[in-house]
Short mmCIF file of C-alpha atoms in Angstrom, two decimals:
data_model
loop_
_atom_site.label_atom_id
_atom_site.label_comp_id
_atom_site.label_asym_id
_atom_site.label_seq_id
_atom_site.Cartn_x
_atom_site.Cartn_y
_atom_site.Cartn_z
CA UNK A 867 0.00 0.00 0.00
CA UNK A 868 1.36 3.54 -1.02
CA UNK A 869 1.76 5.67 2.05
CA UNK A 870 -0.20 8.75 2.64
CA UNK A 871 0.49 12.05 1.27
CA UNK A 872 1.55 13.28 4.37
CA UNK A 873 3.10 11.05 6.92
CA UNK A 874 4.17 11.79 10.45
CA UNK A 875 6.78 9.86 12.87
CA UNK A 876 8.25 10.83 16.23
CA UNK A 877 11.63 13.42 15.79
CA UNK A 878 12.15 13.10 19.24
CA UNK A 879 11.85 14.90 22.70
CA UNK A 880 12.44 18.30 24.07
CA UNK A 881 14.59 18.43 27.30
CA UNK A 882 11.19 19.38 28.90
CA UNK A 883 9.07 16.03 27.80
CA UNK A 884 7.72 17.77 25.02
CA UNK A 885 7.48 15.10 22.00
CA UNK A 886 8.46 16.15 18.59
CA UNK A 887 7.15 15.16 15.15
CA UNK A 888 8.23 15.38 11.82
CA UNK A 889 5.75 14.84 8.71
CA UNK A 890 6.82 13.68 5.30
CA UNK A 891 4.77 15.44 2.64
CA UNK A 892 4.85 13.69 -1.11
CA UNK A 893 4.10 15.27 -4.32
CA UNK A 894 3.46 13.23 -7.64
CA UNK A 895 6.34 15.37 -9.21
CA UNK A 896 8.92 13.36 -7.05
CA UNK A 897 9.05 15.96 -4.65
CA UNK A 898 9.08 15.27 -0.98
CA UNK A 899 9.11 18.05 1.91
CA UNK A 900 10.06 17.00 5.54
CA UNK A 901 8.32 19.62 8.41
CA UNK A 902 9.04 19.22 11.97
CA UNK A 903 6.76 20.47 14.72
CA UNK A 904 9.34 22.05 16.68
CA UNK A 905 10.02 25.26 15.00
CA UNK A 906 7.70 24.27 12.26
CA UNK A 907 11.51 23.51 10.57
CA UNK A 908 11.34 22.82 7.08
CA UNK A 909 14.04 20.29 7.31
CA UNK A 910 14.38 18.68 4.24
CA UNK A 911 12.91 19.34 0.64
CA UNK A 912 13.76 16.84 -1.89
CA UNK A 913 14.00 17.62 -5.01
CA UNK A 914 15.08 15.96 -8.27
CA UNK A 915 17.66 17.73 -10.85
CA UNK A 916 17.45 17.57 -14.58
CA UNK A 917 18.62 13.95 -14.44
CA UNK A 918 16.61 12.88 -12.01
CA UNK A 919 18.46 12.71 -9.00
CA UNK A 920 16.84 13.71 -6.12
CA UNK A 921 18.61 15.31 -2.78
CA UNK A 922 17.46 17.89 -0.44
CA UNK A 923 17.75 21.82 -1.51
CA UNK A 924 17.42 22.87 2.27
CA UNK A 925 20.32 22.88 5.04
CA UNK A 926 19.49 20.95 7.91
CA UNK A 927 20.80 19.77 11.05
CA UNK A 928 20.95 16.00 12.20
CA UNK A 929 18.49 15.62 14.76
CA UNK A 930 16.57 17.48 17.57
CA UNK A 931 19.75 18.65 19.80
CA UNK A 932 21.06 20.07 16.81
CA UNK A 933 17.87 22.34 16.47
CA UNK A 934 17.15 22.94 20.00
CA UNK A 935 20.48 24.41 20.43
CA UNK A 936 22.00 27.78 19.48
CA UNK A 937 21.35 27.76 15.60
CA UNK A 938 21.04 29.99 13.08
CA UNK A 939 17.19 29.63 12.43
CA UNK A 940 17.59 26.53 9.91
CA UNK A 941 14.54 26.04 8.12
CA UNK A 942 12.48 27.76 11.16
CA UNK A 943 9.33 29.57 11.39
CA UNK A 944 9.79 32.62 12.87
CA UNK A 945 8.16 35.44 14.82
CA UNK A 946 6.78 36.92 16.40
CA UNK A 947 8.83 39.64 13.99
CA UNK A 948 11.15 38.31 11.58
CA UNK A 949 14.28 40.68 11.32
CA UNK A 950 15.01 43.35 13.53
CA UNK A 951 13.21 45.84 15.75
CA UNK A 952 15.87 49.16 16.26
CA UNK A 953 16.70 48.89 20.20
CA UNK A 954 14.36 46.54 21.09
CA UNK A 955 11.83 49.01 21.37
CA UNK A 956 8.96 50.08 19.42
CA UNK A 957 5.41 52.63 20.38
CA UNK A 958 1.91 51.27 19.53
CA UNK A 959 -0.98 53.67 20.52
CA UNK A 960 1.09 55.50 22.75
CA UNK A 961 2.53 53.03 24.38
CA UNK A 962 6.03 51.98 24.58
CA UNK A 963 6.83 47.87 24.55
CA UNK A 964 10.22 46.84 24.60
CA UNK A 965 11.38 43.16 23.63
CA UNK A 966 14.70 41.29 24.15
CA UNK A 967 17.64 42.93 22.65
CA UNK A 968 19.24 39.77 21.17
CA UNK A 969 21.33 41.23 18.59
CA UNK A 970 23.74 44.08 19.04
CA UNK A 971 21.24 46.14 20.84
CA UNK A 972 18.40 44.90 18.55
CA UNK A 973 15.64 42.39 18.59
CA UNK A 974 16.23 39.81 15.85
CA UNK A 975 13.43 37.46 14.86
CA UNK A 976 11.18 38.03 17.99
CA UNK A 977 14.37 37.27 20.39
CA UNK A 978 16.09 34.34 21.97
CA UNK A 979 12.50 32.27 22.61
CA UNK A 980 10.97 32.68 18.85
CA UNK A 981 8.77 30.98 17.45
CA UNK A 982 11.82 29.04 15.61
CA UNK A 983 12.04 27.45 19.43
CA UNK A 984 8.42 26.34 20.38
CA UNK A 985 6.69 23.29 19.79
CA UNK A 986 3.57 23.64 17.32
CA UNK A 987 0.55 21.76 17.23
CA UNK A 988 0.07 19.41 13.76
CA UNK A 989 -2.60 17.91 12.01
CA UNK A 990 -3.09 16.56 8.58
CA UNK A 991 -5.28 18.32 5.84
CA UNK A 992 -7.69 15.72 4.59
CA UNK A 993 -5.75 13.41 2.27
CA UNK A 994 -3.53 16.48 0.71
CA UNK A 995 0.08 16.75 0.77
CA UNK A 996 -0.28 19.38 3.68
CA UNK A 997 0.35 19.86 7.24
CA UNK A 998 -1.08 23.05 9.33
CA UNK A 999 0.77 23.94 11.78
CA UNK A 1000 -0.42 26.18 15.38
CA UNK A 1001 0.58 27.83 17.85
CA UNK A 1002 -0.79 30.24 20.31
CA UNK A 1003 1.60 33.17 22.00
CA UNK A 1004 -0.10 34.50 25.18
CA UNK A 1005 -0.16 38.47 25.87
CA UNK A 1006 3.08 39.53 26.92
CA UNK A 1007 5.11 37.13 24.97
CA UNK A 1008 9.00 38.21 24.72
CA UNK A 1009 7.45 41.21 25.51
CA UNK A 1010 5.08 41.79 22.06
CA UNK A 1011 1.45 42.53 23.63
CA UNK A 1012 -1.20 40.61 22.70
CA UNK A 1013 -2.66 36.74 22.48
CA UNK A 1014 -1.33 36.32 19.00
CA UNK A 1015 -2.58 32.32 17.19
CA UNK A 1016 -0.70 31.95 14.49
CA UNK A 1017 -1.11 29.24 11.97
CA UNK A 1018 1.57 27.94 9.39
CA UNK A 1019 -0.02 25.52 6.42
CA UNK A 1020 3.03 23.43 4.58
CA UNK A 1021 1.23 22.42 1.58
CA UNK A 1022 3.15 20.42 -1.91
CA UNK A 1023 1.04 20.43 -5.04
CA UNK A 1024 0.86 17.73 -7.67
CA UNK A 1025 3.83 20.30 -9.61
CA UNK A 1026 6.14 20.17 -6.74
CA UNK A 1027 5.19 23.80 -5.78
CA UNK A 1028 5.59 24.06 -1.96
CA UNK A 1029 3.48 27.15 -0.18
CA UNK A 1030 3.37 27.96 3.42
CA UNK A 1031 0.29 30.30 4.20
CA UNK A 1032 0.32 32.09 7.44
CA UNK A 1033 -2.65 33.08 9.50
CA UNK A 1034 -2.94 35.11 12.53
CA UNK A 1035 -5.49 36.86 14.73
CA UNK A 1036 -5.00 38.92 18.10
CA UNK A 1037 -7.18 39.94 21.05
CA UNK A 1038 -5.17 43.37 21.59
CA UNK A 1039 -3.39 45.30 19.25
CA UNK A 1040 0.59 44.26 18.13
CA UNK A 1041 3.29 44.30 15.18
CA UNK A 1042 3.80 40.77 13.96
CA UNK A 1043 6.30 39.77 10.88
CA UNK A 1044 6.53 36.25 9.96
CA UNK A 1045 8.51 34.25 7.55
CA UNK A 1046 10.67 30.73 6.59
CA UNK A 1047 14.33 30.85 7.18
CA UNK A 1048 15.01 28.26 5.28
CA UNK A 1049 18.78 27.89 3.72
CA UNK A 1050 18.87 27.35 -0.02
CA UNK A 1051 21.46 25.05 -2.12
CA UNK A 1052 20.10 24.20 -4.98
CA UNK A 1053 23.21 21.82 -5.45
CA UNK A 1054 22.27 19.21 -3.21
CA UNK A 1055 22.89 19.88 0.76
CA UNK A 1056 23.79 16.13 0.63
CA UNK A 1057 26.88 17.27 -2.02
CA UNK A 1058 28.93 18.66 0.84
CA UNK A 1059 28.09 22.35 1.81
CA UNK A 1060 31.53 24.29 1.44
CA UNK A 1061 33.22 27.83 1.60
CA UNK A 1062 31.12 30.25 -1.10
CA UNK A 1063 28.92 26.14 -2.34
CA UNK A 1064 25.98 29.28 -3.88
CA UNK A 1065 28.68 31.49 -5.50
CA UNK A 1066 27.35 29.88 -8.29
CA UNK A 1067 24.36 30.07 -8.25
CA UNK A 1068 22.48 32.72 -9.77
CA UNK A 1069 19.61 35.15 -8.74
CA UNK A 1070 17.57 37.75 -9.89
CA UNK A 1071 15.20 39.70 -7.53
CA UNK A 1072 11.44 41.51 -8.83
CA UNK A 1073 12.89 44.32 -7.42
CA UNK A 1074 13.53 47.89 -8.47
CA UNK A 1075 14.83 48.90 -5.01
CA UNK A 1076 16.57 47.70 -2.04
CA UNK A 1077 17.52 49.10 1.88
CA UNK A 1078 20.54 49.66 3.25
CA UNK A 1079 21.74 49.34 6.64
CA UNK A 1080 23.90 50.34 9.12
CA UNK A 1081 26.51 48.32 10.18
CA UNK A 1082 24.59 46.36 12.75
CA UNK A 1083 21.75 45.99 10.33
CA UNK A 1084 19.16 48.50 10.83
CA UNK A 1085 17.58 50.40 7.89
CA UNK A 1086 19.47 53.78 7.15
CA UNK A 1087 16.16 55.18 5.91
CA UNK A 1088 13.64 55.34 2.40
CA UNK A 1089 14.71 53.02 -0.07
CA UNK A 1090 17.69 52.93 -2.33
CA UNK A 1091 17.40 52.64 -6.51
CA UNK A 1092 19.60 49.31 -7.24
CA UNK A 1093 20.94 50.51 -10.32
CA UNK A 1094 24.48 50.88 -10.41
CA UNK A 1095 25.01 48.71 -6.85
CA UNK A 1096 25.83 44.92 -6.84
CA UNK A 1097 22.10 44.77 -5.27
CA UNK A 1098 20.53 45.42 -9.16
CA UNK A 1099 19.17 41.83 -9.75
CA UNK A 1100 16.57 43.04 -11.86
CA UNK A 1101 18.33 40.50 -14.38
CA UNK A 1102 19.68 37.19 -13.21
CA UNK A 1103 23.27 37.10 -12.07
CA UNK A 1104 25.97 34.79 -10.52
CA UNK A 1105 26.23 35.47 -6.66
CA UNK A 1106 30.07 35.26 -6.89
CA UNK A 1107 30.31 37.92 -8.92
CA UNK A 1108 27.97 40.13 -7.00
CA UNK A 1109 29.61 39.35 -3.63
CA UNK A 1110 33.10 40.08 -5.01
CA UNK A 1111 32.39 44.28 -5.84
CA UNK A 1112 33.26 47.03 -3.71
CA UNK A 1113 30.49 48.05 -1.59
CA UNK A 1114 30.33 49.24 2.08
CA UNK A 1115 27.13 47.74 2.42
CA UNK A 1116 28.51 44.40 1.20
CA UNK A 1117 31.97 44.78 3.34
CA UNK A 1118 29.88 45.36 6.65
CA UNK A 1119 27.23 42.55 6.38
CA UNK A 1120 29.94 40.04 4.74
CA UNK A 1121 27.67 39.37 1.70
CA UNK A 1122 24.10 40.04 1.44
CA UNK A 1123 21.83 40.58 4.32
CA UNK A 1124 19.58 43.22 2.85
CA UNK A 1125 15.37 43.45 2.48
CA UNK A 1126 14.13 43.97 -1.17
CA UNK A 1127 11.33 46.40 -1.88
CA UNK A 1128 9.12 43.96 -4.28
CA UNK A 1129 7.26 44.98 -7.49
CA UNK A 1130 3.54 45.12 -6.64
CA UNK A 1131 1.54 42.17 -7.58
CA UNK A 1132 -0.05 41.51 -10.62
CA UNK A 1133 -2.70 39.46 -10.37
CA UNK A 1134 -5.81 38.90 -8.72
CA UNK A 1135 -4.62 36.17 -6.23
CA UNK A 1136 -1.89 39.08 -4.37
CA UNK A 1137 1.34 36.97 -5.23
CA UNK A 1138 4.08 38.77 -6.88
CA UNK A 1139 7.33 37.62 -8.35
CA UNK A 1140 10.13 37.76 -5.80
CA UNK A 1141 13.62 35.54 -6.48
CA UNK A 1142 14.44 33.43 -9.25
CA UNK A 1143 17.44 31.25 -7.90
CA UNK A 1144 19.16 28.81 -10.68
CA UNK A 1145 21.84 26.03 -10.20
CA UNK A 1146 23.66 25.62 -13.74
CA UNK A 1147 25.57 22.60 -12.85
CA UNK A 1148 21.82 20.45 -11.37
CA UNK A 1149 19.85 22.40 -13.36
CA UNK A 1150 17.66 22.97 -10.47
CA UNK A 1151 15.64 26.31 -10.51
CA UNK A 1152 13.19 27.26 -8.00
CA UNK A 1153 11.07 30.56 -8.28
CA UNK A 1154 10.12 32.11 -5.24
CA UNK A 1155 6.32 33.93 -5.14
CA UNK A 1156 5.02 35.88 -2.22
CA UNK A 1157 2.10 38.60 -1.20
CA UNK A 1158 4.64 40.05 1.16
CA UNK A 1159 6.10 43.19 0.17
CA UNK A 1160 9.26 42.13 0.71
CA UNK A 1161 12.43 39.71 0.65
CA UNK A 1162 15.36 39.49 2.78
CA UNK A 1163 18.06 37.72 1.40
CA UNK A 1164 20.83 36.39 3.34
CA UNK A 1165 23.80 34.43 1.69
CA UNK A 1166 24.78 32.34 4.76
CA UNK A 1167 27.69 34.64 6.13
CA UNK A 1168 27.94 33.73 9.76
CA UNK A 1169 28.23 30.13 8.88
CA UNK A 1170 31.03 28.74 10.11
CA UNK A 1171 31.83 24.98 10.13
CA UNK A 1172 31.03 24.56 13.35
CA UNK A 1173 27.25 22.84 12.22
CA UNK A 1174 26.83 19.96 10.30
CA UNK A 1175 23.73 17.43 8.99
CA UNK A 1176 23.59 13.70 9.76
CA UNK A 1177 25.92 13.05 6.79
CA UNK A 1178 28.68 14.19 8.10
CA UNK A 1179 28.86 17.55 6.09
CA UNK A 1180 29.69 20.96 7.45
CA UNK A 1181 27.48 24.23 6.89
CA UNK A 1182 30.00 26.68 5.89
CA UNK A 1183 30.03 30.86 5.28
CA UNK A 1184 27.97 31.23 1.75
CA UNK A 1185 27.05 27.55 1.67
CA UNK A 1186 23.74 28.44 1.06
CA UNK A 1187 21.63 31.62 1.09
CA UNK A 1188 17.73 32.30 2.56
CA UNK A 1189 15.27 33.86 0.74
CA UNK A 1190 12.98 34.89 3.51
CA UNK A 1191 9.47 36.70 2.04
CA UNK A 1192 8.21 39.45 4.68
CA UNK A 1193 7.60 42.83 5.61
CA UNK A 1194 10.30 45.26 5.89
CA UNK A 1195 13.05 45.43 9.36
CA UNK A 1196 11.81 47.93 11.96
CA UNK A 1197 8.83 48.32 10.20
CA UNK A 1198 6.94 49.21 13.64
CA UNK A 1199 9.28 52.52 14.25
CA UNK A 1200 9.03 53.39 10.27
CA UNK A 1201 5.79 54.79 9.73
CA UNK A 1202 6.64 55.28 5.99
CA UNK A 1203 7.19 51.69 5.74
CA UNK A 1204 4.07 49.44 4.98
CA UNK A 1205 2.49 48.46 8.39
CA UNK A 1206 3.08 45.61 10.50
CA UNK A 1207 0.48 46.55 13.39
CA UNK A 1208 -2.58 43.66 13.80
CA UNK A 1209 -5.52 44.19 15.18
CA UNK A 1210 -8.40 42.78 17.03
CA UNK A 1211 -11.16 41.87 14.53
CA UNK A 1212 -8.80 41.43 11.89
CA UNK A 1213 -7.46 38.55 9.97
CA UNK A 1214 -3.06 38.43 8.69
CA UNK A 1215 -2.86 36.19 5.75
CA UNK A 1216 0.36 35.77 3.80
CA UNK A 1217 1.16 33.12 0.94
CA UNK A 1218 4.66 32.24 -0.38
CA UNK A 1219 5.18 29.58 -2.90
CA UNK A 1220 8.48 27.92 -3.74
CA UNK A 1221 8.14 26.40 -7.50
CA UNK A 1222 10.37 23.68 -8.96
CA UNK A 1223 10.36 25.21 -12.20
CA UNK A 1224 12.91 22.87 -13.93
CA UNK A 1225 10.22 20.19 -13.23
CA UNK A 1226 7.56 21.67 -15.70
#
């Protein structure tokens, strides 16, 4: 008997007796997604290249420890506000909150206790290829006010396509920012992540704009033209080459660590074009497609070695880069920036897809 289109086994424990899951979700197009329920981590997402070999295009660690220790957001969920918050600080109705300062004086991806580090509630979706994920964050959560429930639905299509759909109401007014931080190497993580493994890889961005940062990473202000910076992928190119030009923003972050303005959507259904990330040597392409207004792209620079996945290979600086869909850093002290705040009586809904397009 075939097994179901979405399959779940025990991942493990938490130190605290929690019991972890993870859920195997299969798509006719040979592609297989693995989620876990702690972090909702998207830890594996196998894909086949233009010959039909199928390994894993996400970074992952080797089992639970690995993730429950001090990681670098691998495949994670997270919120409650993906990127940073200036100071740890931000006013809503008059009223000052402050969260943890986790980051040079800054709160990164809703601090040390993220979402990335609870345990979510699963179930199935009928007999798709989906898993919802949910989790409730009481009022005064890292310091955010509000009882925020948040739900994540993993979902692969018959073409491969893998969305994850957010939803989130609130009983008091708060900022919320979510998004995937899942690491990208469209090589094969299961080749042997190395020094600069996506300097060949190339990207283009539905972009027209970009915003640089200070040196620890906070927006400098409006929105820069890309034109004439290494941050103009308005046309495919190779991330070696864009890494390698002379650019304080570039020198300070290492590489790229900068949010995208995107082009507005199109269509009817909200989604707009945001990354187009190609492997020459697989063939593997996978097209990126959000109703978030923007993308934060991050090309791995604080990896070190010092990680590694249950085959023995090491997750090294620019092994891989994150193309994480969301609304823009600091967003709740900008009010020029589009608005983060959610409110009682309303619904947040966000949709990214990640297409396979070499499968089609």
């Amino acid at each position: 008997m075939p097994r179901p289109a979405a399959h779940r086994e025990p991942f493990g424990t938490t130190p605290d007796g929690r019991a972890v899951d993870r859920w195997t979700l299969r798509s006719p197009a040979g592609v297989t997604a693995e989620v876990l329920t702690y972090g909702g981590v998207l830890h594996a997402l196998n894909v086949p290249d233009r010959a039909g070999r199928t390994r894993s295009v996400v970074l992952a660690l080797p089992d639970l420890e690995g993730y429950a220790g001090p990681s670098p957001y691998f495949g994670a969920l997270v919120g409650r506000y993906a990127n940073r918050i200036a100071g740890g600080r931000f006013t809503l109705d008059g009223r000052e909150h402050r969260v943890p300062a986790n980051d040079h004086g800054h709160a990164l991806h809703g601090g040390p206790d993220g979402f990335d580090n609870r345990v979510w509630d699963a179930e199935p979706v009928g007999d798709e290829a989906a898993v919802r994920l949910t989790l409730r964050s009481p009022d005064g959560d890292m310091g955010f006010p509000g009882e925020l429930t948040v739900t994540a639905l993993y979902a692969l299509d018959d073409r491969g396509t893998l969305s994850v759909t957010f939803e989130a109401v609130t009983d008091r007014p708060t900022v919320v920012n979510l998004t995937n931080h899942a690491y990208f190497n469209l090589a094969g993580a299961g080749t042997g992540p190395r020094p600069g493994a996506v300097l060949d890889h190339w990207l283009s961005v539905g972009a027209d704009s970009y915003l640089p940062v200070t040196a620890d990473a906070i927006p400098l202000g409006p929105a820069q033209e890309v034109a004439g910076t290494p941050f103009d992928l308005t046309a495919p190119r190779r991330l070696g080459d864009c890494l390698a030009e002379e650019d304080p923003q570039l020198k300070d972050a290492d590489g790229f660590d900068h949010c995208w303005v995107l082009r507005p959507a199109e269509g009817p259904d909200g989604l707009r074009a945001a990354a187009l990330l190609r492997d020459p040597a697989s063939g593997r392409e996978l097209q990126v497609w959000t109703t978030e207004p923007g993308i934060q792209v991050y090309t791995a620079n604080h990896l070190d070695g010092s990680l590694g996945d249950a085959d023995g290979n090491r997750h090294e600086r620019h092994g891989a880069v994150c193309l994480e869909t969301q609304h823009f850093p600091d967003a709740p002290n900008r009010p020029g920036y589009p608005s983060t705040v959610l409110r009682p009586g309303t619904v947040l809904r966000s949709r990214t897809e990640f297409r396979s397009t070499h499968l089609r």
